Every structure is written in structure tokens, then in C-alpha cells.
Amino acid sequence: MSTGAGPQGSLIRLWAGEDPVLHSSLLEGLQAANIPYIDKPTGDDEVAPTVDPLPIDWKARFGFEVAVPSSNLAEAERILEKLLDEEPVDMELSANDSLEPRTAELKPSLSSATTCAVWSGSDDARAGFLSQALKENEIPVRVEMRGNEATVYVPQAEEMLAREIIREIVEGAPPA
């Protein structure tokens, strides 16, 4: 994709990479500054595929290349440097955003009434896995250990759903 009638001067590659956010921000910056550019996806060559199912290629198969006229290179580089100097947006979840407190907030009366035993066994790892599976389905869970025996408890209102989920996991069977 290109902008304008045609760039004056030779084209110089300004940026090549795989970051779609940086790519779109760069194009927006170039458009705002009225700098003509050529935008080409990488890996879009019209080369016949090889017989090798796992080819080792020197080129990326995904990404973007942006070229600008040599007469606009200095201004385009300033736009790119400004974008590269920006701090990336923090997408990490904080410790306060875990699912367990949310589940407790959604069903406070049910979480304290985990009285129905839905599974019992001597495998601690399986008890932990089952409790996590039930929590993912927003079912409050309590695991109690007595010696080597682990028992999984849920609220009475959630007993049938919990038993069905546990049956699917333990037996490896699809929903009935």
C-alpha cells in the first residue's frame, strides 16, 4: 500500500518488523506528517513453495516493511524514534485481579456453605486439579485433607453440576 501519487527520490526502508501495534502507529504518524510511504507485508513474495515441509528461510514469513522517500527520511526517522522511545503498555494482571477473590465476591453466601462432598480420594494432585476445574466454572470449592484422604466439597446448590464436571474429568467422558 502506498500513499500519494508517487514518492520523489529513491525509497529507503525506514522500518521492518513484526509488531502490529508499532506498525499501525508508524503509519498513522507518517500520514499525520503527510509523508508518503510504501507499506508492504513481508513473506508475501511470489516464490513457489519448496518441497521441504520445514524450510529454513533467512526471511521472516510474517511482518511489515515501511519505506519512505529519501527526501523525507530524516523526518520519518524522528517519528519512528519517538514511537520506539514510548514505554509499552503494561498488559500484566496485578495480583489483585486473580479469580479467587472475584468468585468469593460473586457468591459470598455459597462459598461459606461448601458442605456437599463430591469427590474423595488419596491423590492430592487430582484433588487440586478437580478443585481448579470447579473454580473455573465459578463453583466455590473447599478441599479438606484427613490423613492421606482428600475430600472436595461444594455448595449443595452446585452439587449436580460439580458431579457432572468431575465425572467428565475422571472418566474422560463428554457431557451426558
Coordinates of N, CA, C and O in Angstrom, one line a residue:
M1 N 0.8 -1.2 0.0 CA 0.0 0.0 0.0 C 0.9 1.2 0.0 O 1.9 1.3 0.7
S2 N 0.5 2.2 -0.7 CA 1.3 3.4 -0.8 C 0.4 4.6 -0.6 O -0.8 4.5 -0.8
T3 N 1.0 5.8 -0.3 CA 0.2 7.0 -0.2 C 0.7 8.0 -1.2 O 1.9 7.9 -1.6
G4 N -0.1 8.9 -1.7 CA 0.3 9.9 -2.6 C 0.4 9.3 -4.0 O 0.3 8.2 -4.3
A5 N 0.8 10.2 -4.9 CA 0.9 9.9 -6.3 C 2.2 9.1 -6.6 O 2.2 8.2 -7.5
G6 N 3.2 9.3 -5.9 CA 4.4 8.6 -6.0 C 5.5 9.3 -5.4 O 5.6 10.5 -5.5
P7 N 6.4 8.6 -4.7 CA 7.4 9.3 -3.9 C 8.5 9.9 -4.8 O 8.8 9.3 -5.9
Q8 N 9.0 11.0 -4.4 CA 10.1 11.7 -5.2 C 11.4 11.2 -4.6 O 11.6 11.3 -3.4
G9 N 12.3 10.8 -5.3 CA 13.6 10.3 -4.8 C 13.6 8.8 -4.7 O 12.6 8.2 -4.9
S10 N 14.7 8.3 -4.2 CA 14.8 6.9 -4.0 C 14.1 6.5 -2.7 O 14.0 7.2 -1.8
L11 N 13.6 5.2 -2.7 CA 12.9 4.7 -1.5 C 14.0 4.1 -0.5 O 14.9 3.4 -1.0
I12 N 13.8 4.4 0.7 CA 14.7 3.8 1.7 C 13.9 3.2 2.8 O 12.9 3.7 3.3
R13 N 14.2 1.9 3.2 CA 13.5 1.2 4.2 C 13.7 1.9 5.5 O 14.8 2.0 6.0
L14 N 12.5 2.3 6.1 CA 12.5 3.0 7.4 C 12.5 2.0 8.5 O 13.2 2.1 9.5
W15 N 11.6 1.0 8.4 CA 11.4 0.1 9.4 C 10.9 -1.2 8.9 O 10.2 -1.3 7.9
A16 N 11.3 -2.3 9.5 CA 10.8 -3.7 9.2 C 10.7 -4.4 10.5 O 11.6 -4.3 11.4
G17 N 9.6 -5.1 10.7 CA 9.4 -5.8 12.0 C 8.1 -6.5 12.0 O 7.3 -6.6 11.0
E18 N 7.8 -7.1 13.2 CA 6.6 -8.0 13.3 C 5.6 -7.4 14.3 O 4.6 -8.1 14.6
D19 N 5.8 -6.2 14.8 CA 5.0 -5.6 15.8 C 3.8 -4.9 15.2 O 4.0 -3.8 14.6
P20 N 2.6 -5.4 15.2 CA 1.5 -4.8 14.5 C 1.1 -3.5 15.1 O 0.6 -2.6 14.4
V21 N 1.3 -3.3 16.4 CA 0.9 -2.0 17.1 C 1.9 -0.9 16.7 O 1.5 0.2 16.3
L22 N 3.2 -1.2 16.7 CA 4.2 -0.3 16.2 C 4.0 0.1 14.7 O 4.0 1.2 14.3
H23 N 3.6 -0.9 13.9 CA 3.4 -0.8 12.5 C 2.3 0.2 12.3 O 2.4 1.2 11.5
S24 N 1.1 0.0 12.9 CA 0.0 0.9 12.7 C 0.2 2.3 13.3 O -0.2 3.3 12.6
S25 N 0.9 2.4 14.4 CA 1.3 3.7 14.9 C 2.2 4.5 14.0 O 2.1 5.7 13.8
L26 N 3.2 3.8 13.4 CA 4.1 4.4 12.5 C 3.4 4.9 11.3 O 3.6 6.0 10.8
L27 N 2.5 4.1 10.7 CA 1.7 4.5 9.5 C 0.8 5.8 9.9 O 0.7 6.7 9.1
E28 N 0.2 5.8 11.0 CA -0.6 6.9 11.5 C 0.3 8.2 11.6 O -0.1 9.3 11.2
G29 N 1.5 8.0 12.2 CA 2.4 9.1 12.3 C 2.8 9.7 11.0 O 2.9 10.9 10.8
L30 N 3.1 8.8 10.0 CA 3.6 9.2 8.7 C 2.4 9.9 8.0 O 2.6 11.0 7.3
Q31 N 1.2 9.4 8.1 CA 0.1 10.1 7.5 C -0.2 11.4 8.1 O -0.5 12.4 7.4
A32 N -0.1 11.5 9.4 CA -0.3 12.8 10.1 C 0.7 13.9 9.6 O 0.4 15.1 9.5
A33 N 1.9 13.4 9.3 CA 3.0 14.4 8.9 C 3.0 14.5 7.4 O 3.9 15.2 6.8
N34 N 2.1 13.9 6.7 CA 2.0 14.0 5.2 C 3.3 13.5 4.5 O 3.7 14.1 3.6
I35 N 3.8 12.4 5.1 CA 5.0 11.8 4.5 C 4.5 10.6 3.7 O 3.9 9.7 4.2
P36 N 4.8 10.6 2.4 CA 4.4 9.4 1.5 C 5.2 8.2 2.0 O 6.4 8.3 2.4
Y37 N 4.6 7.0 1.9 CA 5.3 5.8 2.2 C 4.8 4.7 1.4 O 3.8 4.7 0.8
I38 N 5.6 3.6 1.4 CA 5.2 2.3 0.8 C 5.2 1.3 2.0 O 6.1 1.2 2.7
D39 N 4.1 0.6 2.1 CA 3.9 -0.4 3.2 C 3.7 -1.7 2.5 O 2.8 -1.9 1.7
K40 N 4.5 -2.7 2.9 CA 4.4 -4.0 2.2 C 4.6 -5.1 3.3 O 5.5 -5.0 4.1
P41 N 3.7 -6.0 3.3 CA 3.8 -7.2 4.2 C 5.0 -8.0 3.8 O 5.3 -8.2 2.6
T42 N 5.8 -8.5 4.8 CA 6.9 -9.4 4.5 C 6.4 -10.8 4.4 O 5.3 -11.1 4.9
G43 N 7.1 -11.6 3.7 CA 6.7 -13.0 3.5 C 5.6 -13.1 2.4 O 5.0 -14.2 2.3
D44 N 5.4 -12.1 1.7 CA 4.3 -12.0 0.7 C 4.9 -12.2 -0.7 O 4.3 -11.8 -1.7
D45 N 6.1 -12.7 -0.8 CA 6.8 -12.9 -2.1 C 6.1 -13.9 -2.9 O 5.5 -14.9 -2.4
E46 N 6.2 -13.8 -4.2 CA 5.6 -14.8 -5.1 C 6.6 -15.8 -5.5 O 6.9 -16.0 -6.6
V47 N 7.1 -16.5 -4.5 CA 8.1 -17.6 -4.7 C 7.3 -18.9 -4.6 O 6.6 -19.1 -3.6
A48 N 7.6 -19.8 -5.4 CA 6.9 -21.1 -5.4 C 7.3 -21.9 -4.1 O 8.5 -21.8 -3.7
P49 N 6.4 -22.5 -3.4 CA 6.8 -23.2 -2.2 C 7.7 -24.4 -2.5 O 7.6 -25.0 -3.6
T50 N 8.6 -24.7 -1.5 CA 9.5 -25.8 -1.7 C 8.9 -27.1 -1.3 O 7.8 -27.1 -0.7
V51 N 9.5 -28.2 -1.6 CA 9.1 -29.5 -1.3 C 9.3 -29.8 0.2 O 8.6 -30.5 0.9
D52 N 10.3 -29.1 0.8 CA 10.7 -29.3 2.2 C 9.6 -28.8 3.1 O 9.2 -27.6 3.0
P53 N 9.0 -29.7 3.9 CA 7.9 -29.2 4.8 C 8.4 -28.3 5.9 O 7.6 -27.6 6.5
L54 N 9.6 -28.3 6.3 CA 10.2 -27.4 7.3 C 11.3 -26.6 6.8 O 12.5 -26.8 7.2
P55 N 11.1 -25.7 5.8 CA 12.2 -25.0 5.2 C 12.8 -24.0 6.2 O 12.1 -23.4 7.1
I56 N 14.1 -23.9 6.1 CA 14.8 -22.9 6.9 C 15.1 -21.7 6.0 O 15.8 -21.8 5.0
D57 N 14.4 -20.6 6.3 CA 14.5 -19.5 5.4 C 15.1 -18.3 6.1 O 14.9 -18.1 7.3
W58 N 15.9 -17.5 5.5 CA 16.5 -16.3 6.1 C 15.6 -15.2 6.3 O 15.9 -14.2 7.0
K59 N 14.4 -15.2 5.7 CA 13.4 -14.1 5.8 C 12.3 -14.5 6.7 O 11.9 -15.7 6.8
A60 N 11.8 -13.5 7.4 CA 10.6 -13.7 8.2 C 9.4 -14.0 7.3 O 9.3 -13.5 6.2
R61 N 8.5 -14.8 7.8 CA 7.3 -15.1 7.0 C 6.1 -14.2 7.3 O 5.1 -14.3 6.7
F62 N 6.3 -13.4 8.4 CA 5.2 -12.5 8.8 C 5.9 -11.2 9.2 O 7.0 -11.3 9.8
G63 N 5.3 -10.1 8.9 CA 5.8 -8.9 9.4 C 5.5 -7.8 8.4 O 4.7 -7.9 7.5
F64 N 6.1 -6.6 8.6 CA 5.8 -5.4 7.8 C 7.1 -4.7 7.4 O 8.1 -4.8 8.1
E65 N 7.1 -4.1 6.2 CA 8.2 -3.2 5.8 C 7.6 -1.9 5.4 O 6.6 -1.8 4.7
V66 N 8.2 -0.8 5.9 CA 7.8 0.5 5.5 C 9.0 1.3 5.0 O 10.0 1.3 5.6
A67 N 8.8 1.8 3.8 CA 9.8 2.6 3.1 C 9.3 4.0 2.8 O 8.1 4.2 2.6
V68 N 10.2 5.0 2.9 CA 9.9 6.4 2.6 C 10.8 6.9 1.6 O 11.9 6.4 1.4
P69 N 10.5 8.0 0.9 CA 11.4 8.6 0.0 C 12.6 9.2 0.8 O 12.5 9.6 1.9
S70 N 13.8 9.2 0.1 CA 15.0 9.7 0.8 C 14.9 11.1 1.2 O 15.5 11.5 2.2
S71 N 14.0 11.9 0.5 CA 13.9 13.3 0.9 C 13.1 13.5 2.2 O 13.2 14.5 2.8
N72 N 12.4 12.5 2.6 CA 11.6 12.6 3.9 C 12.2 11.7 5.0 O 11.5 11.5 6.0
L73 N 13.3 11.1 4.8 CA 13.9 10.1 5.7 C 14.1 10.7 7.1 O 13.8 10.1 8.1
A74 N 14.7 11.9 7.2 CA 15.0 12.5 8.5 C 13.8 12.7 9.3 O 13.7 12.3 10.5
E75 N 12.7 13.2 8.8 CA 11.5 13.5 9.5 C 10.8 12.2 9.9 O 10.3 12.0 11.0
A76 N 10.8 11.2 9.0 CA 10.2 9.9 9.3 C 11.0 9.2 10.4 O 10.4 8.5 11.2
E77 N 12.3 9.3 10.4 CA 13.1 8.7 11.5 C 12.8 9.3 12.8 O 12.8 8.6 13.8
R78 N 12.5 10.6 12.8 CA 12.1 11.2 14.1 C 10.8 10.7 14.6 O 10.7 10.4 15.8
I79 N 9.9 10.4 13.7 CA 8.6 9.8 14.1 C 8.8 8.4 14.7 O 8.3 8.1 15.7
L80 N 9.6 7.7 14.0 CA 9.9 6.3 14.4 C 10.6 6.3 15.8 O 10.3 5.5 16.6
E81 N 11.6 7.1 15.9 CA 12.3 7.2 17.2 C 11.4 7.5 18.4 O 11.5 7.0 19.5
K82 N 10.5 8.5 18.1 CA 9.5 8.9 19.2 C 8.7 7.7 19.6 O 8.4 7.4 20.7
L83 N 8.2 6.9 18.6 CA 7.4 5.7 18.8 C 8.2 4.6 19.6 O 7.7 3.9 20.5
L84 N 9.5 4.4 19.2 CA 10.3 3.4 19.9 C 10.7 3.8 21.3 O 10.9 3.0 22.1
D85 N 10.7 5.1 21.6 CA 11.0 5.6 22.9 C 9.9 5.5 23.9 O 10.1 5.6 25.1
E86 N 8.7 5.3 23.4 CA 7.5 5.3 24.2 C 7.5 4.0 25.0 O 8.0 2.9 24.6
E87 N 7.1 4.0 26.3 CA 7.0 2.8 27.1 C 5.9 2.0 26.6 O 4.8 2.4 26.3
P88 N 6.1 0.7 26.6 CA 5.0 -0.2 26.2 C 3.9 -0.3 27.2 O 4.1 -0.1 28.4
V89 N 2.7 -0.5 26.8 CA 1.5 -0.6 27.7 C 1.7 -1.8 28.5 O 1.9 -2.9 28.0
D90 N 1.5 -1.7 29.8 CA 1.6 -2.9 30.7 C 0.3 -3.6 30.6 O -0.7 -3.2 31.0
M91 N 0.4 -4.9 30.1 CA -0.8 -5.7 30.0 C -0.9 -6.8 31.0 O -1.7 -7.6 31.0
E92 N 0.1 -6.8 32.0 CA 0.1 -7.8 33.0 C -1.0 -7.6 34.0 O -1.3 -6.4 34.4
L93 N -1.6 -8.6 34.5 CA -2.6 -8.6 35.5 C -1.9 -8.4 36.9 O -0.9 -9.1 37.2
S94 N -2.5 -7.6 37.7 CA -2.0 -7.4 39.0 C -2.4 -8.6 39.9 O -3.3 -9.3 39.6
A95 N -1.8 -8.7 41.0 CA -2.1 -9.8 41.9 C -3.5 -9.7 42.5 O -4.1 -10.7 42.8
N96 N -4.0 -8.5 42.5 CA -5.4 -8.3 43.0 C -6.5 -8.7 42.0 O -7.6 -8.7 42.3
D97 N -6.1 -9.0 40.8 CA -7.1 -9.4 39.7 C -7.2 -10.9 39.6 O -7.8 -11.4 38.6
S98 N -6.8 -11.6 40.6 CA -7.0 -13.1 40.5 C -8.4 -13.5 40.5 O -9.3 -12.7 41.0
L99 N -8.8 -14.7 40.1 CA -10.1 -15.2 40.0 C -10.7 -15.5 41.4 O -11.9 -15.4 41.6
E100 N -9.9 -16.0 42.3 CA -10.5 -16.5 43.5 C -11.2 -15.4 44.3 O -12.3 -15.6 44.8
P101 N -10.7 -14.2 44.5 CA -11.4 -13.2 45.2 C -12.7 -12.8 44.5 O -13.7 -12.5 45.1
R102 N -12.7 -12.7 43.1 CA -13.9 -12.4 42.4 C -15.0 -13.4 42.6 O -16.1 -13.1 42.8
T103 N -14.6 -14.7 42.6 CA -15.6 -15.8 42.8 C -16.2 -15.6 44.2 O -17.4 -15.7 44.4
A104 N -15.3 -15.3 45.2 CA -15.8 -15.1 46.6 C -16.8 -13.9 46.6 O -17.8 -14.0 47.4
E105 N -16.5 -12.9 45.9 CA -17.4 -11.7 45.9 C -18.7 -12.0 45.2 O -19.7 -11.5 45.6
L106 N -18.7 -12.8 44.1 CA -19.9 -13.1 43.4 C -20.9 -13.9 44.2 O -22.1 -13.7 44.1
K107 N -20.3 -14.9 45.0 CA -21.2 -15.8 45.7 C -20.8 -16.0 47.2 O -20.3 -17.0 47.6
P108 N -20.9 -14.9 48.0 CA -20.3 -15.0 49.3 C -21.1 -16.0 50.2 O -20.5 -16.6 51.0
S109 N -22.4 -16.1 50.0 CA -23.2 -17.0 50.8 C -22.9 -18.4 50.5 O -23.0 -19.3 51.3
L110 N -22.6 -18.7 49.2 CA -22.3 -20.1 48.8 C -20.9 -20.6 49.2 O -20.7 -21.7 49.5
S111 N -19.9 -19.7 49.2 CA -18.6 -20.1 49.5 C -18.4 -20.6 50.9 O -17.6 -21.4 51.2
S112 N -19.2 -20.0 51.8 CA -19.1 -20.5 53.2 C -19.9 -21.8 53.5 O -19.8 -22.4 54.5
A113 N -20.8 -22.2 52.5 CA -21.6 -23.3 52.7 C -21.2 -24.5 51.8 O -22.0 -25.2 51.2
T114 N -19.9 -24.7 51.7 CA -19.4 -25.8 50.9 C -19.5 -27.1 51.8 O -18.5 -27.5 52.5
T115 N -20.6 -27.7 51.8 CA -20.9 -28.9 52.7 C -21.1 -30.2 52.0 O -21.1 -31.2 52.6
C116 N -21.3 -30.2 50.7 CA -21.6 -31.5 49.9 C -20.3 -32.0 49.4 O -19.6 -31.4 48.6
A117 N -19.9 -33.3 49.8 CA -18.7 -33.9 49.3 C -19.1 -34.5 47.9 O -20.0 -35.3 47.8
V118 N -18.2 -34.1 46.9 CA -18.5 -34.6 45.6 C -17.4 -35.5 45.1 O -17.5 -36.1 44.0
W119 N -16.3 -35.5 45.7 CA -15.2 -36.4 45.4 C -14.3 -36.7 46.6 O -14.1 -35.8 47.4
S120 N -13.8 -37.9 46.6 CA -12.9 -38.2 47.7 C -11.8 -39.2 47.2 O -12.2 -40.1 46.3
G121 N -10.6 -39.1 47.6 CA -9.5 -39.9 47.1 C -8.2 -39.6 47.7 O -8.1 -38.6 48.5
S122 N -7.2 -40.5 47.4 CA -5.9 -40.3 48.1 C -4.9 -39.6 47.2 O -3.8 -39.4 47.5
D123 N -5.4 -39.1 46.0 CA -4.5 -38.4 45.0 C -4.6 -36.9 45.2 O -5.6 -36.3 44.8
D124 N -3.6 -36.3 45.9 CA -3.6 -34.9 46.2 C -3.6 -34.1 44.9 O -4.3 -33.0 44.8
A125 N -2.8 -34.5 43.9 CA -2.7 -33.8 42.6 C -4.1 -33.8 41.9 O -4.5 -32.7 41.4
R126 N -4.8 -34.9 41.9 CA -6.1 -34.9 41.3 C -7.1 -34.0 42.1 O -7.9 -33.4 41.4
A127 N -7.0 -34.0 43.4 CA -7.9 -33.2 44.2 C -7.7 -31.7 43.8 O -8.6 -30.9 43.7
G128 N -6.4 -31.3 43.7 CA -6.1 -30.0 43.3 C -6.6 -29.6 41.9 O -7.1 -28.5 41.7
F129 N -6.4 -30.6 41.0 CA -6.9 -30.3 39.6 C -8.4 -30.2 39.6 O -9.0 -29.3 38.9
L130 N -9.1 -31.1 40.3 CA -10.6 -31.0 40.3 C -11.1 -29.7 40.9 O -12.0 -29.1 40.4
S131 N -10.4 -29.3 42.0 CA -10.9 -28.0 42.6 C -10.6 -26.9 41.7 O -11.5 -26.0 41.6
Q132 N -9.5 -26.8 40.9 CA -9.3 -25.8 40.0 C -10.3 -25.8 38.9 O -10.8 -24.8 38.4
A133 N -10.7 -27.0 38.4 CA -11.7 -27.1 37.3 C -13.0 -26.6 37.8 O -13.7 -25.9 37.1
L134 N -13.4 -26.9 39.0 CA -14.6 -26.4 39.6 C -14.6 -24.8 39.8 O -15.6 -24.2 39.5
K135 N -13.5 -24.3 40.2 CA -13.3 -22.9 40.4 C -13.4 -22.2 39.0 O -14.0 -21.1 38.9
E136 N -12.9 -22.8 38.0 CA -13.0 -22.2 36.6 C -14.5 -22.1 36.2 O -14.8 -21.3 35.3
N137 N -15.3 -23.0 36.7 CA -16.7 -23.0 36.4 C -17.5 -22.2 37.4 O -18.7 -22.3 37.6
E138 N -16.8 -21.3 38.2 CA -17.4 -20.5 39.2 C -18.1 -21.2 40.3 O -19.2 -20.7 40.8
I139 N -17.6 -22.4 40.7 CA -18.2 -23.1 41.7 C -17.3 -23.0 42.9 O -16.1 -23.4 42.9
P140 N -17.8 -22.5 44.1 CA -16.9 -22.4 45.3 C -16.5 -23.8 45.7 O -17.3 -24.7 45.7
V141 N -15.3 -24.0 46.1 CA -14.7 -25.3 46.5 C -14.0 -25.2 47.8 O -13.3 -24.2 48.1
R142 N -14.0 -26.3 48.5 CA -13.2 -26.5 49.7 C -12.6 -27.9 49.7 O -13.4 -28.8 49.5
V143 N -11.3 -28.0 49.8 CA -10.7 -29.3 49.8 C -10.2 -29.5 51.3 O -9.5 -28.7 51.8
E144 N -10.6 -30.6 51.8 CA -10.2 -31.0 53.2 C -9.4 -32.2 53.2 O -9.7 -33.2 52.5
M145 N -8.3 -32.2 53.9 CA -7.4 -33.4 54.0 C -7.5 -34.0 55.4 O -7.5 -33.4 56.4
R146 N -7.7 -35.3 55.3 CA -7.8 -36.2 56.6 C -6.8 -37.3 56.3 O -7.1 -38.3 55.7
G147 N -5.6 -37.1 56.9 CA -4.6 -38.1 56.6 C -4.1 -38.1 55.2 O -3.7 -37.1 54.7
N148 N -4.3 -39.3 54.5 CA -3.9 -39.3 53.1 C -5.2 -39.1 52.2 O -5.1 -39.1 51.0
E149 N -6.3 -38.9 52.8 CA -7.6 -38.8 52.1 C -7.9 -37.3 51.8 O -8.0 -36.6 52.8
A150 N -8.2 -37.0 50.6 CA -8.6 -35.6 50.2 C -10.1 -35.7 49.9 O -10.5 -36.6 49.1
T151 N -10.9 -34.7 50.3 CA -12.3 -34.6 50.0 C -12.6 -33.2 49.5 O -12.2 -32.2 50.0
V152 N -13.3 -33.2 48.4 CA -13.7 -32.0 47.7 C -15.1 -31.7 48.0 O -16.0 -32.5 47.8
Y153 N -15.4 -30.5 48.6 CA -16.7 -30.1 49.0 C -17.2 -28.9 48.1 O -16.4 -28.0 47.8
V154 N -18.5 -28.8 47.8 CA -19.1 -27.7 47.1 C -20.4 -27.4 47.8 O -20.9 -28.2 48.6
P155 N -21.0 -26.2 47.5 CA -22.3 -25.9 48.0 C -23.4 -26.9 47.5 O -23.2 -27.4 46.3
Q156 N -24.4 -27.1 48.2 CA -25.4 -28.0 47.8 C -26.1 -27.6 46.5 O -26.4 -28.5 45.7
A157 N -26.3 -26.3 46.3 CA -26.9 -25.9 45.1 C -26.1 -26.2 43.8 O -26.6 -26.2 42.7
E158 N -24.8 -26.4 44.0 CA -23.9 -26.6 42.8 C -23.5 -28.1 42.7 O -22.7 -28.5 41.9
E159 N -24.1 -29.0 43.6 CA -23.7 -30.4 43.6 C -23.8 -31.1 42.3 O -22.9 -31.8 41.9
M160 N -24.9 -31.0 41.7 CA -25.2 -31.7 40.4 C -24.2 -31.3 39.3 O -23.6 -32.2 38.6
L161 N -24.0 -30.0 39.2 CA -23.1 -29.5 38.1 C -21.6 -29.9 38.5 O -20.9 -30.4 37.6
A162 N -21.3 -29.9 39.7 CA -19.9 -30.3 40.2 C -19.7 -31.7 39.9 O -18.6 -32.1 39.4
R163 N -20.7 -32.6 40.2 CA -20.5 -34.0 40.0 C -20.4 -34.3 38.5 O -19.6 -35.2 38.1
E164 N -21.1 -33.6 37.7 CA -21.0 -33.8 36.2 C -19.6 -33.4 35.7 O -19.0 -34.1 34.9
I165 N -19.1 -32.3 36.2 CA -17.8 -31.8 35.8 C -16.7 -32.9 36.2 O -15.8 -33.2 35.4
I166 N -16.8 -33.3 37.4 CA -15.9 -34.3 38.0 C -16.0 -35.6 37.2 O -15.0 -36.2 36.8
R167 N -17.2 -36.0 36.9 CA -17.4 -37.3 36.1 C -16.7 -37.1 34.7 O -16.0 -38.0 34.2
E168 N -16.8 -36.0 34.1 CA -16.2 -35.7 32.8 C -14.7 -35.8 32.9 O -14.0 -36.4 32.0
I169 N -14.1 -35.3 33.9 CA -12.7 -35.3 34.1 C -12.2 -36.7 34.5 O -11.3 -37.2 33.8
V170 N -12.8 -37.3 35.5 CA -12.3 -38.6 36.0 C -12.5 -39.7 34.9 O -11.6 -40.5 34.7
E171 N -13.7 -39.8 34.3 CA -13.9 -40.8 33.3 C -13.5 -40.4 31.9 O -13.5 -41.3 31.0
G172 N -13.1 -39.2 31.7 CA -12.7 -38.7 30.3 C -13.9 -38.8 29.4 O -13.7 -39.0 28.2
A173 N -15.1 -38.7 29.9 CA -16.3 -38.8 29.1 C -16.9 -37.4 28.8 O -16.8 -36.5 29.6
P174 N -17.5 -37.2 27.6 CA -18.1 -36.0 27.2 C -19.4 -35.8 28.1 O -19.9 -36.7 28.7
P175 N -19.9 -34.6 28.1 CA -21.2 -34.3 28.8 C -22.3 -35.3 28.4 O -22.4 -35.6 27.3
A176 N -23.1 -35.7 29.4 CA -24.2 -36.6 29.2 C -25.4 -35.9 28.6 O -25.6 -34.7 28.7

